[in-house]
Amino acid sequence: MAKQQIIATFAAVKGGVGKTTLTYNFGEYIAARGLSVLFLDLDAQCNLTHRYGFFKDCPTVADILLDNQVDPASLIQNVKPNISIIPGSMSLDTVETQLATESTKYTRLMRWLVQNHNLTDQYSFILIDTHPGFTTATKNAALISDYILCPITPSADSYSSKFDLDYRLGELRKEASDPITGKSYVDARLRFVGNMIKPNTNSSRTLLAQLEQDPNTIAIVPDREIFNKTGLLKQSLVDLAQDRNVYLKYQAFFDQINTTFNDLAADMWNLK
């Protein structure tokens, strides 16, 4: 893996917290600034993959996890300037079941990246979207990541899942370690982002007060319909901002989210 490369996983134990929307729009923001992005879709729902089309009969992440003999280059689909994706698999749940008894089940993705670094070193960012929970696929992502970003939304279940993810990551650090030295293969930094924040609601104000006490909170993203609609429209905020009328209508939000994404990228780079 390249020295000047960030591998970041967007993960959450709870579903519906906006992981895919954040992954998608952050990657598009990075690409629009001239840096190359490789998306890796480890969510069985494949929503990130579908943002860029449906790659029927193409190799998928399942081929990596199952060690299938496919041309490594065929896994990477270039979808637009500076953006490529390794498509997700709707059979990912079945794949994880097949891997359940394999001793190398958490290192499949790590091994593939090491063996194919000539294909992946060109990317400044590898951004990984994951399925809700802390499954085998997500653990594969954690082992190769510099950075794990967990969105938290204004609900009691979402906030409590923050501690759940932290605990599970700690357990993985102990489980996935070198048998000789005892050093963990997991050295990712866990960060949190308050997402879908509505400042006029008690639940959002409570969440903000809680997150402000946590030094690992890196960003706050307000709840805006235009942000949520990027998935439905299959157009990123970068795309939508090209329409002057749309940009002027939501200028304050565009400026805020650009600052947030810039700060997030800077925090990631500071880890290297």
CSV table of C-alpha atoms in Angstrom, one decimal:
chain,number,residue,atom,x,y,z
A,1,MET,CA,0.0,0.0,0.0
A,2,ALA,CA,1.3,3.5,-0.8
A,3,LYS,CA,2.7,5.6,1.9
A,4,GLN,CA,0.8,8.6,0.8
A,5,GLN,CA,-2.6,6.9,0.8
A,6,ILE,CA,-5.4,6.9,3.3
A,7,ILE,CA,-7.7,3.9,3.8
A,8,ALA,CA,-10.8,4.9,5.6
A,9,THR,CA,-13.8,2.8,6.6
A,10,PHE,CA,-17.3,4.2,7.2
A,11,ALA,CA,-18.8,1.8,9.8
A,12,ALA,CA,-21.6,1.7,12.3
A,13,VAL,CA,-23.3,-1.0,14.3
A,14,LYS,CA,-26.7,0.6,13.7
A,15,GLY,CA,-28.3,1.0,10.3
A,16,GLY,CA,-29.9,4.1,8.9
A,17,VAL,CA,-27.2,6.5,10.1
A,18,GLY,CA,-26.1,7.8,6.7
A,19,LYS,CA,-22.9,5.8,6.1
A,20,THR,CA,-23.3,5.4,2.4
A,21,THR,CA,-24.4,9.0,1.8
A,22,LEU,CA,-21.3,10.2,3.7
A,23,THR,CA,-19.0,7.8,2.0
A,24,TYR,CA,-20.3,8.7,-1.5
A,25,ASN,CA,-20.3,12.5,-1.0
A,26,PHE,CA,-16.9,12.6,0.8
A,27,GLY,CA,-15.3,10.6,-2.0
A,28,GLU,CA,-16.8,12.8,-4.7
A,29,TYR,CA,-15.6,15.9,-2.8
A,30,ILE,CA,-12.0,14.4,-2.7
A,31,ALA,CA,-12.1,13.5,-6.4
A,32,ALA,CA,-13.3,17.0,-7.4
A,33,ARG,CA,-10.2,18.3,-5.9
A,34,GLY,CA,-8.0,16.3,-8.1
A,35,LEU,CA,-7.2,13.3,-5.8
A,36,SER,CA,-8.0,9.8,-6.9
A,37,VAL,CA,-10.5,7.7,-5.0
A,38,LEU,CA,-11.1,3.9,-5.0
A,39,PHE,CA,-14.5,3.0,-3.4
A,40,LEU,CA,-14.9,-0.5,-1.9
A,41,ASP,CA,-18.4,-1.6,-1.3
A,42,LEU,CA,-18.7,-4.0,1.6
A,43,ASP,CA,-22.4,-3.5,2.2
A,44,ALA,CA,-24.7,-6.3,1.1
A,45,GLN,CA,-27.3,-3.7,0.1
A,46,CYS,CA,-24.8,-2.4,-2.5
A,47,ASN,CA,-26.2,1.1,-2.4
A,48,LEU,CA,-22.9,2.7,-3.1
A,49,THR,CA,-22.4,0.4,-6.1
A,50,HIS,CA,-25.8,1.4,-7.4
A,51,ARG,CA,-24.9,5.1,-7.2
A,52,TYR,CA,-22.6,4.4,-10.2
A,53,GLY,CA,-24.8,1.8,-12.1
A,54,PHE,CA,-25.4,-1.9,-11.7
A,55,PHE,CA,-22.3,-3.9,-12.7
A,56,LYS,CA,-24.0,-7.1,-13.8
A,57,ASP,CA,-21.7,-10.1,-14.2
A,58,CYS,CA,-18.7,-8.1,-13.0
A,59,PRO,CA,-16.3,-9.5,-10.4
A,60,THR,CA,-17.2,-8.1,-6.9
A,61,VAL,CA,-15.8,-7.9,-3.4
A,62,ALA,CA,-17.1,-11.5,-2.9
A,63,ASP,CA,-14.3,-12.7,-5.2
A,64,ILE,CA,-11.7,-11.1,-3.0
A,65,LEU,CA,-13.1,-12.5,0.2
A,66,LEU,CA,-13.5,-16.0,-1.3
A,67,ASP,CA,-10.0,-15.9,-2.9
A,68,ASN,CA,-11.6,-16.6,-6.3
A,69,GLN,CA,-9.2,-16.8,-9.3
A,70,VAL,CA,-10.2,-13.6,-11.2
A,71,ASP,CA,-8.1,-11.1,-12.9
A,72,PRO,CA,-7.4,-8.5,-10.2
A,73,ALA,CA,-7.6,-5.6,-12.6
A,74,SER,CA,-11.2,-6.7,-13.6
A,75,LEU,CA,-12.4,-6.0,-10.1
A,76,ILE,CA,-11.7,-2.2,-10.4
A,77,GLN,CA,-14.3,-0.3,-12.4
A,78,ASN,CA,-13.5,3.2,-13.4
A,79,VAL,CA,-16.8,5.2,-13.2
A,80,LYS,CA,-15.7,8.8,-13.7
A,81,PRO,CA,-12.6,11.0,-13.6
A,82,ASN,CA,-10.6,10.2,-10.4
A,83,ILE,CA,-13.2,7.7,-9.2
A,84,SER,CA,-13.1,3.9,-9.4
A,85,ILE,CA,-15.1,1.3,-7.5
A,86,ILE,CA,-14.8,-2.4,-6.6
A,87,PRO,CA,-18.5,-3.3,-6.7
A,88,GLY,CA,-20.4,-4.8,-3.8
A,89,SER,CA,-22.1,-8.2,-3.7
A,90,MET,CA,-25.7,-8.9,-2.7
A,91,SER,CA,-24.5,-12.3,-1.7
A,92,LEU,CA,-22.1,-10.9,0.9
A,93,ASP,CA,-24.1,-12.5,3.8
A,94,THR,CA,-23.7,-15.9,2.3
A,95,VAL,CA,-20.0,-15.2,1.7
A,96,GLU,CA,-19.5,-14.4,5.4
A,97,THR,CA,-21.2,-17.6,6.4
A,98,GLN,CA,-18.9,-19.6,4.1
A,99,LEU,CA,-15.9,-17.9,5.8
A,100,ALA,CA,-17.1,-18.5,9.3
A,101,THR,CA,-14.7,-21.4,10.1
A,102,GLU,CA,-11.7,-20.1,8.0
A,103,SER,CA,-8.7,-19.1,10.1
A,104,THR,CA,-7.8,-16.4,7.6
A,105,LYS,CA,-11.3,-15.0,7.4
A,106,TYR,CA,-10.3,-11.5,8.6
A,107,THR,CA,-7.2,-11.1,6.4
A,108,ARG,CA,-8.6,-11.8,3.0
A,109,LEU,CA,-8.8,-8.1,2.0
A,110,MET,CA,-5.4,-7.3,3.5
A,111,ARG,CA,-3.7,-10.1,1.5
A,112,TRP,CA,-5.4,-9.0,-1.7
A,113,LEU,CA,-4.2,-5.4,-1.3
A,114,VAL,CA,-0.7,-6.5,-0.6
A,115,GLN,CA,-0.6,-8.8,-3.6
A,116,ASN,CA,-2.1,-6.2,-5.9
A,117,HIS,CA,-0.6,-3.0,-4.6
A,118,ASN,CA,0.5,-2.2,-8.2
A,119,LEU,CA,-3.2,-1.6,-8.9
A,120,THR,CA,-4.2,0.2,-5.8
A,121,ASP,CA,-1.1,2.4,-5.0
A,122,GLN,CA,-2.3,5.0,-7.5
A,123,TYR,CA,-5.2,6.0,-5.3
A,124,SER,CA,-4.9,8.8,-2.8
A,125,PHE,CA,-7.9,7.5,-0.9
A,126,ILE,CA,-9.5,4.1,-0.5
A,127,LEU,CA,-13.0,4.6,1.0
A,128,ILE,CA,-14.9,1.6,2.3
A,129,ASP,CA,-18.6,1.4,2.8
A,130,THR,CA,-19.8,-1.3,5.2
A,131,HIS,CA,-22.9,-3.2,6.2
A,132,PRO,CA,-24.5,-2.3,9.6
A,133,GLY,CA,-23.0,-4.3,12.4
A,134,PHE,CA,-19.4,-5.6,12.8
A,135,THR,CA,-19.4,-8.5,10.5
A,136,THR,CA,-16.5,-10.4,8.9
A,137,ALA,CA,-16.4,-8.1,5.9
A,138,THR,CA,-16.2,-5.0,8.2
A,139,LYS,CA,-13.5,-6.7,10.2
A,140,ASN,CA,-11.5,-7.2,7.0
A,141,ALA,CA,-11.9,-3.5,6.4
A,142,ALA,CA,-10.8,-2.6,9.9
A,143,LEU,CA,-7.5,-4.5,9.5
A,144,ILE,CA,-6.4,-2.5,6.5
A,145,SER,CA,-7.8,0.9,7.6
A,146,ASP,CA,-5.9,4.0,8.9
A,147,TYR,CA,-9.2,5.5,9.9
A,148,ILE,CA,-12.7,4.4,10.9
A,149,LEU,CA,-15.5,6.9,10.8
A,150,CYS,CA,-18.7,6.2,12.6
A,151,PRO,CA,-21.8,8.4,12.0
A,152,ILE,CA,-24.0,9.0,15.0
A,153,THR,CA,-27.6,10.3,14.6
A,154,PRO,CA,-29.9,11.9,17.2
A,155,SER,CA,-31.3,8.7,18.8
A,156,ALA,CA,-30.6,6.8,21.9
A,157,ASP,CA,-29.8,3.6,20.0
A,158,SER,CA,-27.4,5.3,17.7
A,159,TYR,CA,-25.5,7.0,20.5
A,160,SER,CA,-25.2,3.7,22.5
A,161,SER,CA,-24.0,1.9,19.4
A,162,LYS,CA,-21.0,4.3,19.5
A,163,PHE,CA,-19.7,2.4,22.6
A,164,ASP,CA,-20.6,-0.9,21.0
A,165,LEU,CA,-18.4,-0.2,18.0
A,166,ASP,CA,-15.6,1.0,20.2
A,167,TYR,CA,-15.8,-2.2,22.3
A,168,ARG,CA,-16.0,-4.5,19.2
A,169,LEU,CA,-13.0,-2.8,17.7
A,170,GLY,CA,-11.1,-3.3,20.9
A,171,GLU,CA,-11.9,-7.0,20.9
A,172,LEU,CA,-10.8,-7.3,17.3
A,173,ARG,CA,-7.5,-5.6,18.2
A,174,LYS,CA,-6.9,-8.4,20.6
A,175,GLU,CA,-8.1,-11.2,18.3
A,176,ALA,CA,-6.3,-10.1,15.1
A,177,SER,CA,-2.7,-10.0,16.2
A,178,ASP,CA,0.7,-11.4,15.2
A,179,PRO,CA,1.1,-14.8,16.8
A,180,ILE,CA,4.8,-14.2,17.5
A,181,THR,CA,5.0,-10.6,18.6
A,182,GLY,CA,1.4,-10.1,19.8
A,183,LYS,CA,1.2,-6.9,17.9
A,184,SER,CA,-2.3,-6.2,16.7
A,185,TYR,CA,-2.9,-5.9,13.0
A,186,VAL,CA,-5.6,-3.2,13.8
A,187,ASP,CA,-4.2,0.3,14.2
A,188,ALA,CA,-7.1,2.4,12.8
A,189,ARG,CA,-8.1,5.6,14.5
A,190,LEU,CA,-11.8,5.6,15.4
A,191,ARG,CA,-13.6,8.9,14.8
A,192,PHE,CA,-17.2,10.0,15.2
A,193,VAL,CA,-19.4,12.4,13.2
A,194,GLY,CA,-22.7,13.7,14.3
A,195,ASN,CA,-25.0,13.2,11.3
A,196,MET,CA,-28.5,14.3,10.4
A,197,ILE,CA,-28.4,17.0,13.1
A,198,LYS,CA,-31.5,19.2,13.5
A,199,PRO,CA,-30.5,22.0,15.9
A,200,ASN,CA,-34.1,22.8,16.8
A,201,THR,CA,-34.8,19.4,18.3
A,202,ASN,CA,-34.1,18.2,21.9
A,203,SER,CA,-32.6,15.0,20.6
A,204,SER,CA,-30.1,16.8,18.4
A,205,ARG,CA,-29.2,19.2,21.2
A,206,THR,CA,-28.6,16.3,23.6
A,207,LEU,CA,-26.4,14.5,21.0
A,208,LEU,CA,-24.4,17.6,20.3
A,209,ALA,CA,-23.7,18.1,24.0
A,210,GLN,CA,-22.6,14.5,24.3
A,211,LEU,CA,-20.4,14.6,21.2
A,212,GLU,CA,-18.7,17.8,22.3
A,213,GLN,CA,-17.3,15.9,25.3
A,214,ASP,CA,-15.6,13.4,23.1
A,215,PRO,CA,-12.3,14.4,21.6
A,216,ASN,CA,-12.8,11.8,18.9
A,217,THR,CA,-15.7,13.7,17.4
A,218,ILE,CA,-14.4,15.2,14.2
A,219,ALA,CA,-17.5,16.7,12.5
A,220,ILE,CA,-21.1,17.7,12.7
A,221,VAL,CA,-23.3,17.3,9.6
A,222,PRO,CA,-26.7,19.1,9.6
A,223,ASP,CA,-29.8,17.4,8.4
A,224,ARG,CA,-30.6,18.7,4.9
A,225,GLU,CA,-33.0,17.2,2.4
A,226,ILE,CA,-30.6,17.9,-0.5
A,227,PHE,CA,-27.9,15.8,1.2
A,228,ASN,CA,-30.3,12.9,1.7
A,229,LYS,CA,-31.6,13.2,-1.9
A,230,THR,CA,-28.1,12.6,-3.4
A,231,GLY,CA,-28.7,8.8,-3.2
A,232,LEU,CA,-32.1,9.0,-4.8
A,233,LEU,CA,-30.9,11.3,-7.6
A,234,LYS,CA,-27.6,9.4,-8.0
A,235,GLN,CA,-25.9,12.8,-8.1
A,236,SER,CA,-23.4,13.9,-5.5
A,237,LEU,CA,-23.4,17.3,-3.8
A,238,VAL,CA,-20.5,18.2,-6.2
A,239,ASP,CA,-22.8,17.4,-9.1
A,240,LEU,CA,-25.8,19.3,-7.7
A,241,ALA,CA,-23.7,22.4,-7.0
A,242,GLN,CA,-23.0,22.8,-10.7
A,243,ASP,CA,-26.5,24.1,-11.1
A,244,ARG,CA,-26.2,27.7,-10.1
A,245,ASN,CA,-29.8,27.9,-8.9
A,246,VAL,CA,-29.4,24.9,-6.6
A,247,TYR,CA,-26.1,26.2,-5.3
A,248,LEU,CA,-27.5,29.7,-4.5
A,249,LYS,CA,-30.5,28.1,-2.8
A,250,TYR,CA,-28.3,25.9,-0.5
A,251,GLN,CA,-25.1,28.0,-0.5
A,252,ALA,CA,-24.8,28.0,3.3
A,253,PHE,CA,-25.0,24.2,3.4
A,254,PHE,CA,-22.7,23.7,0.5
A,255,ASP,CA,-20.1,26.0,2.2
A,256,GLN,CA,-20.5,24.2,5.5
A,257,ILE,CA,-20.2,20.7,4.1
A,258,ASN,CA,-17.2,21.6,2.0
A,259,THR,CA,-15.5,22.9,5.2
A,260,THR,CA,-16.5,19.7,7.0
A,261,PHE,CA,-15.1,17.4,4.3
A,262,ASN,CA,-11.9,19.5,4.1
A,263,ASP,CA,-11.4,19.2,7.8
A,264,LEU,CA,-12.1,15.5,7.7
A,265,ALA,CA,-9.6,14.9,4.9
A,266,ALA,CA,-7.0,17.0,6.8
A,267,ASP,CA,-7.5,14.9,10.0
A,268,MET,CA,-7.0,11.7,8.0
A,269,TRP,CA,-3.8,13.0,6.4
A,270,ASN,CA,-2.5,14.1,9.9
A,271,LEU,CA,-2.5,10.4,10.9
A,272,LYS,CA,0.1,9.5,8.3
